[in-house]
Short mmCIF file of C-alpha atoms in Angstrom, two decimals:
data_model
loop_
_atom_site.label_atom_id
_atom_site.label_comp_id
_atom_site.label_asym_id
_atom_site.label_seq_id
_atom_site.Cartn_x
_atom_site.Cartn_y
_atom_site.Cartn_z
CA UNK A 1 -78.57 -7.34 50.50
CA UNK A 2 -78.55 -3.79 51.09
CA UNK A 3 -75.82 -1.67 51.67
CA UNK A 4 -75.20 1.72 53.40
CA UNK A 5 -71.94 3.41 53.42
CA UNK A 6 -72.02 5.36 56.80
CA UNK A 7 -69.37 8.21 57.46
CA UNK A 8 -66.60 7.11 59.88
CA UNK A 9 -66.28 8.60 63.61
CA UNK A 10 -64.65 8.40 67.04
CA UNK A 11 -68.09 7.03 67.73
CA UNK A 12 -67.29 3.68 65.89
CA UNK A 13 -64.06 3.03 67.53
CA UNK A 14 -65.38 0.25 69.32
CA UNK A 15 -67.03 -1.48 65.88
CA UNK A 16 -63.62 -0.86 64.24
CA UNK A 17 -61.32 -2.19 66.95
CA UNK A 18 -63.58 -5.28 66.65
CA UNK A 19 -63.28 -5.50 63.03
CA UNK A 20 -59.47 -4.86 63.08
CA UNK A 21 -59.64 -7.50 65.32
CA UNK A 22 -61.66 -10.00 63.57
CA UNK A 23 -58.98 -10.02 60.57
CA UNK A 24 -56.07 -10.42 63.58
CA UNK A 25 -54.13 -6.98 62.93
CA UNK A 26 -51.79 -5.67 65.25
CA UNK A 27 -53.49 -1.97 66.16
CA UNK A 28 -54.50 -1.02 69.59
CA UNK A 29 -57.86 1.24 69.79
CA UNK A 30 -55.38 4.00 70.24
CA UNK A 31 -53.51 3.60 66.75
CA UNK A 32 -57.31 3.49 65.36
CA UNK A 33 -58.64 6.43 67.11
CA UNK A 34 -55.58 8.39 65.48
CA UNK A 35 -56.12 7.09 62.44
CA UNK A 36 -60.00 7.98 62.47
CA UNK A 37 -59.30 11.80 63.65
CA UNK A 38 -56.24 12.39 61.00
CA UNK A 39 -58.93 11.48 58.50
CA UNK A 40 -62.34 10.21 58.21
CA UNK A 41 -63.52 6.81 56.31
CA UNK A 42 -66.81 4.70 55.62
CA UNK A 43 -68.28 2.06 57.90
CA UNK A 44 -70.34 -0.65 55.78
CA UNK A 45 -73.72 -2.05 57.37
CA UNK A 46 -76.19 -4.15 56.33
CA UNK A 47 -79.26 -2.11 56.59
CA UNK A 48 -82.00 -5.66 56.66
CA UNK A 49 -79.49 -7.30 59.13
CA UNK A 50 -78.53 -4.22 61.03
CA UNK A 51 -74.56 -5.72 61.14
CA UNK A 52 -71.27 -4.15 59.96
CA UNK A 53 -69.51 -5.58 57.25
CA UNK A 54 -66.33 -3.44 56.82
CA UNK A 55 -64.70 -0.25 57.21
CA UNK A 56 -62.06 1.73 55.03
CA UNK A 57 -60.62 4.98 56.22
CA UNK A 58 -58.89 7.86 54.48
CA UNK A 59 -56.67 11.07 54.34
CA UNK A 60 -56.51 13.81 52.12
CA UNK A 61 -53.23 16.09 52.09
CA UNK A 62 -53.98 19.62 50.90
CA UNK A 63 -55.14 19.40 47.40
CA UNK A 64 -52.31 17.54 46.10
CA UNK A 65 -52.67 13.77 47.52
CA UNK A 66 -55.04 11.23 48.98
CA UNK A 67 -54.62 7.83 50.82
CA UNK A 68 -56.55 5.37 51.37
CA UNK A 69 -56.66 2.43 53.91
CA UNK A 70 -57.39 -0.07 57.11
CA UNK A 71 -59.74 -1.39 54.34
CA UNK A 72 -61.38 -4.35 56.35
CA UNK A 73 -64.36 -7.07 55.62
CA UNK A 74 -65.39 -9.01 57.28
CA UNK A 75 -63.90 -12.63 56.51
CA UNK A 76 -67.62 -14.09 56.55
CA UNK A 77 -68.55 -10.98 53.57
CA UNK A 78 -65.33 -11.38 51.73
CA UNK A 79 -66.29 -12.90 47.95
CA UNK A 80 -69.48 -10.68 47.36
CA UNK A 81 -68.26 -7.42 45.82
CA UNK A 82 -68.33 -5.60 49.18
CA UNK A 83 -65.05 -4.93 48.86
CA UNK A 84 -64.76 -3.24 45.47
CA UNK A 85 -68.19 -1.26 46.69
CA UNK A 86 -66.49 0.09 49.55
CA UNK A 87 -63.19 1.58 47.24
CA UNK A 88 -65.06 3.17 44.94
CA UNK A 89 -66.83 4.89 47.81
CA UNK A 90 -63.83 5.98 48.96
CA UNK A 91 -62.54 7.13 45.91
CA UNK A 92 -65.17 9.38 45.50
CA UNK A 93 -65.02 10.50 48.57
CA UNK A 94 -61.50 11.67 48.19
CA UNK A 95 -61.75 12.81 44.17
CA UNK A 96 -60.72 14.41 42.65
CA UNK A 97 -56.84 13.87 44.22
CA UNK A 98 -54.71 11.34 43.14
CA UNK A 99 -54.87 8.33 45.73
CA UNK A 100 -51.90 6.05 46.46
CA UNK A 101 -52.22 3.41 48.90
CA UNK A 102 -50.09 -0.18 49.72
CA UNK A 103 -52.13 -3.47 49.17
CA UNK A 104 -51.90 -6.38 50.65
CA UNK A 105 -51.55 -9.91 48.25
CA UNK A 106 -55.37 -10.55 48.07
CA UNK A 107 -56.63 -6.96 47.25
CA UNK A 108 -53.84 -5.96 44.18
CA UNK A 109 -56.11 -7.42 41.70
CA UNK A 110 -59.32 -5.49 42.92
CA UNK A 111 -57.27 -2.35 42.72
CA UNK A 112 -55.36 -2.69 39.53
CA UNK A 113 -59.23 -3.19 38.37
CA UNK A 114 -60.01 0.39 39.67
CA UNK A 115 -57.08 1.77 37.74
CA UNK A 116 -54.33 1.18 40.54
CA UNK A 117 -50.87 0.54 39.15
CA UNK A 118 -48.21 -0.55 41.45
CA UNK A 119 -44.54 1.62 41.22
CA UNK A 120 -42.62 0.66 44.57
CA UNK A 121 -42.67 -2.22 46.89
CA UNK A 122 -42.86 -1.99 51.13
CA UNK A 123 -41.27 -4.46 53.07
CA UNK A 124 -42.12 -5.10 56.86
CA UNK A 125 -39.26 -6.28 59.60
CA UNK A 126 -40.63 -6.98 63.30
CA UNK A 127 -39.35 -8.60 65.82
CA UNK A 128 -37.03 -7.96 69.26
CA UNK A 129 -34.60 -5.58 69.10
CA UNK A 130 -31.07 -5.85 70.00
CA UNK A 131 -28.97 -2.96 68.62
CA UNK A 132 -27.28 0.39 69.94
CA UNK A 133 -27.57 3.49 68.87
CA UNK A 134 -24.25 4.72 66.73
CA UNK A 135 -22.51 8.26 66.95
CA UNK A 136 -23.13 11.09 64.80
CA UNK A 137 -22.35 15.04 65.64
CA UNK A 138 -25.61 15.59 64.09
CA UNK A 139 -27.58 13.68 65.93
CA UNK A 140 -29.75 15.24 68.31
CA UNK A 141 -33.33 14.73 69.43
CA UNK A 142 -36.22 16.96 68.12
CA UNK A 143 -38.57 19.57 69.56
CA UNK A 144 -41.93 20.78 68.64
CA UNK A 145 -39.70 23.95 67.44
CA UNK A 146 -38.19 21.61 65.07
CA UNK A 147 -41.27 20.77 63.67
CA UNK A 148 -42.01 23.19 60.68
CA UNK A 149 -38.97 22.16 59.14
CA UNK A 150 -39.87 18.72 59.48
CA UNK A 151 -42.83 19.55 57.84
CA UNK A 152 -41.14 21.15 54.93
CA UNK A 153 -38.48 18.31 54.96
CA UNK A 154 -41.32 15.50 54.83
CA UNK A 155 -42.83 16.99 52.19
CA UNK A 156 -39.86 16.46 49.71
CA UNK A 157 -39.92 13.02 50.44
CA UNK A 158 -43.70 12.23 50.86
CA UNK A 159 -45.32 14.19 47.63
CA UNK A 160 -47.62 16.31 49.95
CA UNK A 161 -47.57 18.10 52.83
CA UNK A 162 -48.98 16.41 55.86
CA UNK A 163 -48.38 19.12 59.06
CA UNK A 164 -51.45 18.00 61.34
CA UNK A 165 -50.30 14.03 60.92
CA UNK A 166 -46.89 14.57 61.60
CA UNK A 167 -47.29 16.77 64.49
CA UNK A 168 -50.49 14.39 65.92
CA UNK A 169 -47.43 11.39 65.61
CA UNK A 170 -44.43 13.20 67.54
CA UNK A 171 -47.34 14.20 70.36
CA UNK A 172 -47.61 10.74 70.46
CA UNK A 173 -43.90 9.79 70.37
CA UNK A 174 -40.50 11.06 70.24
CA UNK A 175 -39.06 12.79 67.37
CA UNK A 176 -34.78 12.59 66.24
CA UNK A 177 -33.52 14.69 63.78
CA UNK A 178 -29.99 15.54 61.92
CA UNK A 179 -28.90 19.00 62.20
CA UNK A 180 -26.33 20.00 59.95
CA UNK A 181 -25.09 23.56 61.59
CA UNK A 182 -28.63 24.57 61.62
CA UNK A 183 -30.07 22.22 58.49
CA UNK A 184 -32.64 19.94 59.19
CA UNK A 185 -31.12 16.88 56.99
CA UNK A 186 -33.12 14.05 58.70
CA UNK A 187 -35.77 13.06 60.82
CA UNK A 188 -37.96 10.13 62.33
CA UNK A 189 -40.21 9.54 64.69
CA UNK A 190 -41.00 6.58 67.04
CA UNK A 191 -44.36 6.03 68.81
CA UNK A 192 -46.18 2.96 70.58
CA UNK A 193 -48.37 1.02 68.04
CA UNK A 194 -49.68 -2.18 68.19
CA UNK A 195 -47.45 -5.03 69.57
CA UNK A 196 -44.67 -2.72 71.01
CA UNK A 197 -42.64 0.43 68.86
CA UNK A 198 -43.43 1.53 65.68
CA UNK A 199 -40.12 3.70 63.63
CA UNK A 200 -41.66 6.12 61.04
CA UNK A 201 -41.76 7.89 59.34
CA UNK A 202 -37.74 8.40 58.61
CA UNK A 203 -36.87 10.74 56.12
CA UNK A 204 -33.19 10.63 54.81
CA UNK A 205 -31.14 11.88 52.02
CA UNK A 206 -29.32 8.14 52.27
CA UNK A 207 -29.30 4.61 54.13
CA UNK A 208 -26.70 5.77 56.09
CA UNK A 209 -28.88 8.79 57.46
CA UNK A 210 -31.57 6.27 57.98
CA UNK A 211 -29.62 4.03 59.88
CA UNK A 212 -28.67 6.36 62.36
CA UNK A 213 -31.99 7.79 62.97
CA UNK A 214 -33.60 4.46 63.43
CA UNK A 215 -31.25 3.22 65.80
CA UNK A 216 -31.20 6.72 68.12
CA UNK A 217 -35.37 5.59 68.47
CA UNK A 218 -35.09 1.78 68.96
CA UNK A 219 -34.97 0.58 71.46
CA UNK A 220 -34.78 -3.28 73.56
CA UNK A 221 -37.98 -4.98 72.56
CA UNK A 222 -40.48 -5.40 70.15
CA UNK A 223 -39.81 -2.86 67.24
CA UNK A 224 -41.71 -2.74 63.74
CA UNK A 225 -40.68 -0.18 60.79
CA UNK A 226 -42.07 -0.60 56.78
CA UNK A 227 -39.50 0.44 54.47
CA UNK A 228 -38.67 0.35 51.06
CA UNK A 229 -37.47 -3.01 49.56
CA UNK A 230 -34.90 -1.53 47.65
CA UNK A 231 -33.11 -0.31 50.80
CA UNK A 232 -30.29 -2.76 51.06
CA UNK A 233 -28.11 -1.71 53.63
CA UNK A 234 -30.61 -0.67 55.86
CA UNK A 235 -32.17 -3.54 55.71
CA UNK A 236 -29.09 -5.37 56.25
CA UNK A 237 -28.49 -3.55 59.12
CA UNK A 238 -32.02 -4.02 60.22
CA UNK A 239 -31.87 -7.91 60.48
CA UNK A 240 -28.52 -7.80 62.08
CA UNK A 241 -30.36 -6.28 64.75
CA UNK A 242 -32.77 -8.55 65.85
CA UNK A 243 -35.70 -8.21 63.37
CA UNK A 244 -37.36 -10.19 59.90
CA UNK A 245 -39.27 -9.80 57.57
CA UNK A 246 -42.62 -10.55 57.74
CA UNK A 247 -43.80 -9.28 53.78
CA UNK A 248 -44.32 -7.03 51.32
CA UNK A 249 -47.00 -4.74 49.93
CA UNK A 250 -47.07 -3.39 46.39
CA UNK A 251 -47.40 0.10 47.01
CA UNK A 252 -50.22 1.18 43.81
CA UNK A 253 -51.30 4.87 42.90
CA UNK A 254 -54.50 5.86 40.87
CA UNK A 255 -54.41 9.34 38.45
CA UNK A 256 -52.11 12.01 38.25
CA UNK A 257 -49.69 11.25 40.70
CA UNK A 258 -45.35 10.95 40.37
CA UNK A 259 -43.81 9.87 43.17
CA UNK A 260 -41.06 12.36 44.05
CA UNK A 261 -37.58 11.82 43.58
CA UNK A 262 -35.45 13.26 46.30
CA UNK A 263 -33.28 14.41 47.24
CA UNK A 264 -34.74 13.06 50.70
CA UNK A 265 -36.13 9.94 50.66
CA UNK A 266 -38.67 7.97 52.70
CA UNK A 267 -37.12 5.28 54.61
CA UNK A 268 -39.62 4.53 57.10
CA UNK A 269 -43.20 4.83 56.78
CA UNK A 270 -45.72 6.59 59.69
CA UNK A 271 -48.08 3.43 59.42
CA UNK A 272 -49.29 1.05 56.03
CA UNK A 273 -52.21 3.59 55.99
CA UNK A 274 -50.51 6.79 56.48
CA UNK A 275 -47.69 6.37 54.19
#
Protein backbone atom coordinates (compact mmCIF):
# COMPACT_ATOMS: atom_id res chain seq x y z
CA UNK A 1 0.00 0.00 0.00
CA UNK A 2 1.04 3.33 -0.85
CA UNK A 3 0.27 6.36 0.73
CA UNK A 4 0.09 10.08 -0.23
CA UNK A 5 -0.67 12.76 2.17
CA UNK A 6 -2.45 15.42 -0.05
CA UNK A 7 -2.93 19.09 1.31
CA UNK A 8 -6.54 19.78 2.41
CA UNK A 9 -8.98 22.28 0.39
CA UNK A 10 -12.48 23.65 -0.14
CA UNK A 11 -12.07 21.40 -3.13
CA UNK A 12 -12.42 18.17 -0.94
CA UNK A 13 -15.44 19.21 0.90
CA UNK A 14 -17.43 16.78 -0.74
CA UNK A 15 -14.74 13.67 0.08
CA UNK A 16 -14.71 14.97 3.68
CA UNK A 17 -18.44 15.38 4.27
CA UNK A 18 -18.51 11.73 3.06
CA UNK A 19 -15.90 10.62 5.34
CA UNK A 20 -17.37 12.57 8.33
CA UNK A 21 -20.19 10.79 7.37
CA UNK A 22 -18.98 7.35 7.05
CA UNK A 23 -17.83 7.44 10.92
CA UNK A 24 -21.68 8.97 11.70
CA UNK A 25 -20.55 12.54 13.12
CA UNK A 26 -22.87 15.20 13.56
CA UNK A 27 -21.23 18.15 11.09
CA UNK A 28 -23.07 19.60 8.22
CA UNK A 29 -20.75 20.47 5.01
CA UNK A 30 -21.03 23.94 6.37
CA UNK A 31 -19.31 23.26 9.89
CA UNK A 32 -16.56 21.42 7.56
CA UNK A 33 -16.08 24.06 5.05
CA UNK A 34 -15.33 26.44 8.16
CA UNK A 35 -13.26 24.23 9.59
CA UNK A 36 -11.16 23.64 6.26
CA UNK A 37 -10.77 27.63 5.60
CA UNK A 38 -9.81 28.50 9.48
CA UNK A 39 -7.03 26.03 8.79
CA UNK A 40 -5.81 23.60 6.35
CA UNK A 41 -5.26 19.61 6.96
CA UNK A 42 -4.14 16.37 4.97
CA UNK A 43 -6.40 14.12 2.91
CA UNK A 44 -4.97 10.38 2.80
CA UNK A 45 -5.31 8.38 -0.63
CA UNK A 46 -4.28 5.33 -1.76
CA UNK A 47 -2.24 6.13 -4.74
CA UNK A 48 -2.59 2.00 -6.47
CA UNK A 49 -6.35 2.14 -5.52
CA UNK A 50 -6.95 5.76 -6.26
CA UNK A 51 -9.46 5.87 -2.84
CA UNK A 52 -9.34 8.11 0.27
CA UNK A 53 -8.60 6.70 3.43
CA UNK A 54 -8.78 9.62 5.94
CA UNK A 55 -8.45 13.16 6.58
CA UNK A 56 -7.07 15.24 9.64
CA UNK A 57 -7.26 18.99 9.66
CA UNK A 58 -5.44 21.68 11.60
CA UNK A 59 -4.95 25.29 13.01
CA UNK A 60 -2.10 27.16 13.94
CA UNK A 61 -2.57 30.35 16.29
CA UNK A 62 0.20 32.89 15.79
CA UNK A 63 3.38 31.30 16.81
CA UNK A 64 2.34 30.28 20.13
CA UNK A 65 -0.24 27.20 19.63
CA UNK A 66 -1.41 24.50 17.27
CA UNK A 67 -4.50 22.15 17.12
CA UNK A 68 -5.11 19.42 15.61
CA UNK A 69 -8.32 17.48 14.57
CA UNK A 70 -11.57 15.89 12.59
CA UNK A 71 -8.91 13.10 12.40
CA UNK A 72 -11.02 10.45 10.40
CA UNK A 73 -10.28 6.75 8.78
CA UNK A 74 -11.95 5.13 7.32
CA UNK A 75 -13.57 2.21 9.52
CA UNK A 76 -12.56 -0.40 6.68
CA UNK A 77 -8.46 1.20 7.08
CA UNK A 78 -8.63 1.47 10.79
CA UNK A 79 -5.89 -1.29 12.32
CA UNK A 80 -3.05 -0.62 9.69
CA UNK A 81 -0.99 2.29 11.04
CA UNK A 82 -2.81 4.83 8.85
CA UNK A 83 -3.75 6.51 11.61
CA UNK A 84 -0.49 7.16 13.47
CA UNK A 85 0.94 8.04 9.67
CA UNK A 86 -1.49 10.66 9.28
CA UNK A 87 -0.52 12.51 13.04
CA UNK A 88 2.80 12.61 12.52
CA UNK A 89 2.08 14.32 9.23
CA UNK A 90 0.31 16.69 10.88
CA UNK A 91 2.61 17.30 13.45
CA UNK A 92 5.07 18.26 11.18
CA UNK A 93 3.08 20.17 9.43
CA UNK A 94 2.30 22.36 12.34
CA UNK A 95 6.05 22.16 14.18
CA UNK A 96 7.47 23.52 15.62
CA UNK A 97 4.27 24.87 18.02
CA UNK A 98 3.08 23.07 20.75
CA UNK A 99 -0.17 21.06 19.65
CA UNK A 100 -3.05 20.30 22.04
CA UNK A 101 -5.96 18.52 20.83
CA UNK A 102 -9.09 16.32 22.68
CA UNK A 103 -9.16 12.50 21.81
CA UNK A 104 -11.66 10.41 21.63
CA UNK A 105 -11.45 6.71 23.79
CA UNK A 106 -9.87 4.74 20.85
CA UNK A 107 -7.12 7.25 19.72
CA UNK A 108 -5.54 8.26 23.54
CA UNK A 109 -3.19 5.46 23.28
CA UNK A 110 -1.89 6.37 19.68
CA UNK A 111 -1.31 9.85 20.98
CA UNK A 112 0.20 9.33 24.36
CA UNK A 113 2.62 7.17 21.91
CA UNK A 114 3.49 10.46 20.00
CA UNK A 115 4.28 12.18 23.25
CA UNK A 116 0.60 13.43 24.05
CA UNK A 117 -0.13 13.70 27.75
CA UNK A 118 -3.60 14.32 28.84
CA UNK A 119 -4.13 17.50 31.64
CA UNK A 120 -8.04 18.28 31.51
CA UNK A 121 -11.06 16.35 30.63
CA UNK A 122 -14.21 17.68 28.10
CA UNK A 123 -17.51 16.60 28.71
CA UNK A 124 -20.37 16.79 26.02
CA UNK A 125 -24.31 17.54 27.04
CA UNK A 126 -26.90 17.47 23.98
CA UNK A 127 -30.14 17.20 23.89
CA UNK A 128 -33.60 19.56 23.79
CA UNK A 129 -33.55 22.50 25.51
CA UNK A 130 -35.95 23.78 27.95
CA UNK A 131 -34.57 26.71 29.98
CA UNK A 132 -34.93 30.67 30.13
CA UNK A 133 -32.63 33.02 30.00
CA UNK A 134 -31.91 34.69 33.72
CA UNK A 135 -31.35 38.54 34.48
CA UNK A 136 -28.18 40.22 34.72
CA UNK A 137 -27.50 44.25 34.29
CA UNK A 138 -24.58 43.15 32.38
CA UNK A 139 -25.96 41.26 30.05
CA UNK A 140 -26.19 42.55 26.72
CA UNK A 141 -25.68 41.14 23.24
CA UNK A 142 -22.41 41.72 21.26
CA UNK A 143 -21.37 43.62 18.13
CA UNK A 144 -18.62 43.24 15.70
CA UNK A 145 -17.32 46.51 17.70
CA UNK A 146 -17.13 44.30 20.61
CA UNK A 147 -15.02 42.06 18.99
CA UNK A 148 -11.30 43.10 19.66
CA UNK A 149 -11.89 42.84 23.16
CA UNK A 150 -13.24 39.55 22.77
CA UNK A 151 -10.26 38.77 21.11
CA UNK A 152 -8.06 39.97 23.85
CA UNK A 153 -10.49 38.41 26.46
CA UNK A 154 -10.32 34.85 24.63
CA UNK A 155 -6.93 34.89 24.63
CA UNK A 156 -6.54 34.78 28.51
CA UNK A 157 -8.56 31.90 28.59
CA UNK A 158 -7.53 29.97 25.38
CA UNK A 159 -3.44 30.23 25.53
CA UNK A 160 -3.32 31.95 22.04
CA UNK A 161 -4.83 34.37 20.21
CA UNK A 162 -7.30 33.22 17.65
CA UNK A 163 -8.92 36.75 15.96
CA UNK A 164 -9.81 35.29 12.36
CA UNK A 165 -11.70 32.05 14.14
CA UNK A 166 -13.53 33.95 16.48
CA UNK A 167 -14.68 36.58 14.22
CA UNK A 168 -15.38 33.71 11.17
CA UNK A 169 -17.80 32.05 14.31
CA UNK A 170 -19.88 35.28 15.43
CA UNK A 171 -20.36 35.93 11.32
CA UNK A 172 -21.80 32.78 11.58
CA UNK A 173 -23.80 33.23 14.82
CA UNK A 174 -24.68 35.54 17.48
CA UNK A 175 -22.33 36.78 19.99
CA UNK A 176 -23.45 37.81 24.14
CA UNK A 177 -21.18 39.44 26.22
CA UNK A 178 -20.94 40.93 30.00
CA UNK A 179 -20.17 44.47 30.21
CA UNK A 180 -19.12 45.65 33.41
CA UNK A 181 -19.45 49.73 32.97
CA UNK A 182 -17.45 49.37 29.90
CA UNK A 183 -15.36 45.89 30.80
CA UNK A 184 -15.72 43.13 28.66
CA UNK A 185 -15.99 40.33 31.59
CA UNK A 186 -17.65 37.58 29.44
CA UNK A 187 -18.55 36.35 26.26
CA UNK A 188 -20.00 33.38 24.07
CA UNK A 189 -21.10 32.72 21.02
CA UNK A 190 -23.86 30.47 19.53
CA UNK A 191 -23.98 29.28 15.88
CA UNK A 192 -25.87 26.39 13.88
CA UNK A 193 -23.72 23.17 13.79
CA UNK A 194 -24.63 19.90 13.12
CA UNK A 195 -27.92 18.54 14.63
CA UNK A 196 -29.32 21.99 15.76
CA UNK A 197 -27.18 24.92 18.13
CA UNK A 198 -23.87 24.72 19.06
CA UNK A 199 -22.81 27.26 22.58
CA UNK A 200 -19.05 28.13 22.37
CA UNK A 201 -16.92 29.19 22.96
CA UNK A 202 -17.93 30.87 26.57
CA UNK A 203 -15.36 32.56 28.30
CA UNK A 204 -16.03 33.41 32.06
CA UNK A 205 -14.22 34.47 35.09
CA UNK A 206 -16.83 31.86 37.02
CA UNK A 207 -19.82 29.25 36.55
CA UNK A 208 -22.02 31.76 37.42
CA UNK A 209 -20.82 34.06 34.41
CA UNK A 210 -21.10 31.00 32.31
CA UNK A 211 -24.43 30.24 33.20
CA UNK A 212 -25.80 33.35 32.26
CA UNK A 213 -24.18 33.61 28.98
CA UNK A 214 -25.25 30.20 27.92
CA UNK A 215 -28.69 30.60 28.72
CA UNK A 216 -29.04 34.39 26.95
CA UNK A 217 -27.93 31.99 23.51
CA UNK A 218 -30.07 28.84 24.05
CA UNK A 219 -32.60 28.52 22.96
CA UNK A 220 -35.99 25.75 22.54
CA UNK A 221 -34.49 22.81 20.74
CA UNK A 222 -31.66 20.86 20.08
CA UNK A 223 -28.59 22.54 21.85
CA UNK A 224 -24.95 20.98 22.20
CA UNK A 225 -21.99 22.79 24.28
CA UNK A 226 -18.40 20.80 25.42
CA UNK A 227 -17.30 21.99 28.64
CA UNK A 228 -15.03 21.24 31.22
CA UNK A 229 -15.83 18.25 33.55
CA UNK A 230 -14.85 19.95 36.48
CA UNK A 231 -17.60 22.57 36.02
CA UNK A 232 -20.11 21.47 38.56
CA UNK A 233 -22.66 23.90 38.77
CA UNK A 234 -22.84 24.57 35.33
CA UNK A 235 -23.26 21.41 34.57
CA UNK A 236 -25.85 21.03 37.08
CA UNK A 237 -27.59 23.68 35.71
CA UNK A 238 -27.07 22.31 32.29
CA UNK A 239 -29.01 18.97 32.86
CA UNK A 240 -31.71 20.71 34.71
CA UNK A 241 -32.34 22.16 31.49
CA UNK A 242 -33.09 19.59 29.26
CA UNK A 243 -29.69 18.15 28.17
CA UNK A 244 -27.06 14.82 29.04
CA UNK A 245 -24.22 13.83 28.69
CA UNK A 246 -23.17 12.01 25.96
CA UNK A 247 -18.98 11.61 26.99
CA UNK A 248 -15.87 12.72 27.57
CA UNK A 249 -12.59 13.42 25.79
CA UNK A 250 -9.21 13.59 27.48
CA UNK A 251 -8.05 16.76 26.33
CA UNK A 252 -3.81 15.81 25.62
CA UNK A 253 -1.03 18.46 24.67
CA UNK A 254 2.42 17.63 23.01
CA UNK A 255 5.77 20.08 23.89
CA UNK A 256 6.03 23.21 25.48
CA UNK A 257 2.70 24.09 26.22
CA UNK A 258 0.89 25.28 30.01
CA UNK A 259 -2.45 25.66 29.89
CA UNK A 260 -3.31 29.11 31.28
CA UNK A 261 -4.74 29.74 34.47
CA UNK A 262 -7.21 32.54 34.49
CA UNK A 263 -8.42 34.61 35.58
CA UNK A 264 -11.07 33.86 32.68
CA UNK A 265 -11.74 30.57 32.04
CA UNK A 266 -13.05 28.49 29.14
CA UNK A 267 -16.40 27.19 29.77
CA UNK A 268 -17.55 26.33 26.46
CA UNK A 269 -15.57 25.23 23.66
CA UNK A 270 -15.97 26.72 19.71
CA UNK A 271 -16.06 22.98 18.42
CA UNK A 272 -13.87 19.47 19.66
CA UNK A 273 -11.44 20.69 16.90
CA UNK A 274 -11.22 24.28 17.53
CA UNK A 275 -10.87 24.27 21.17
Amino acid sequence: MSLIFSPVSSEDLGTIAGLVQAVSWPHRPEDIDLMIRLGGGRLVRDINQGNTLGVGLCWTFGDTLARIGLIIITPESQGRGIGRKLVTRLLEDTSPHPVVLLATDAGRSLYESLGFTAFDTSRQYQGGYQGAPTEDPRLRHGTNSDLSNIVDLDKSAFGAKRGHALESLATAGEIAVLDDGGALTGYAIARPFGRGTTIGPIVAENEADAITLFRALARPGFVRIDCPGDAATLIADMTGCGLSDVGASPVMARGDWTAPTGPHRIFGLASHALG
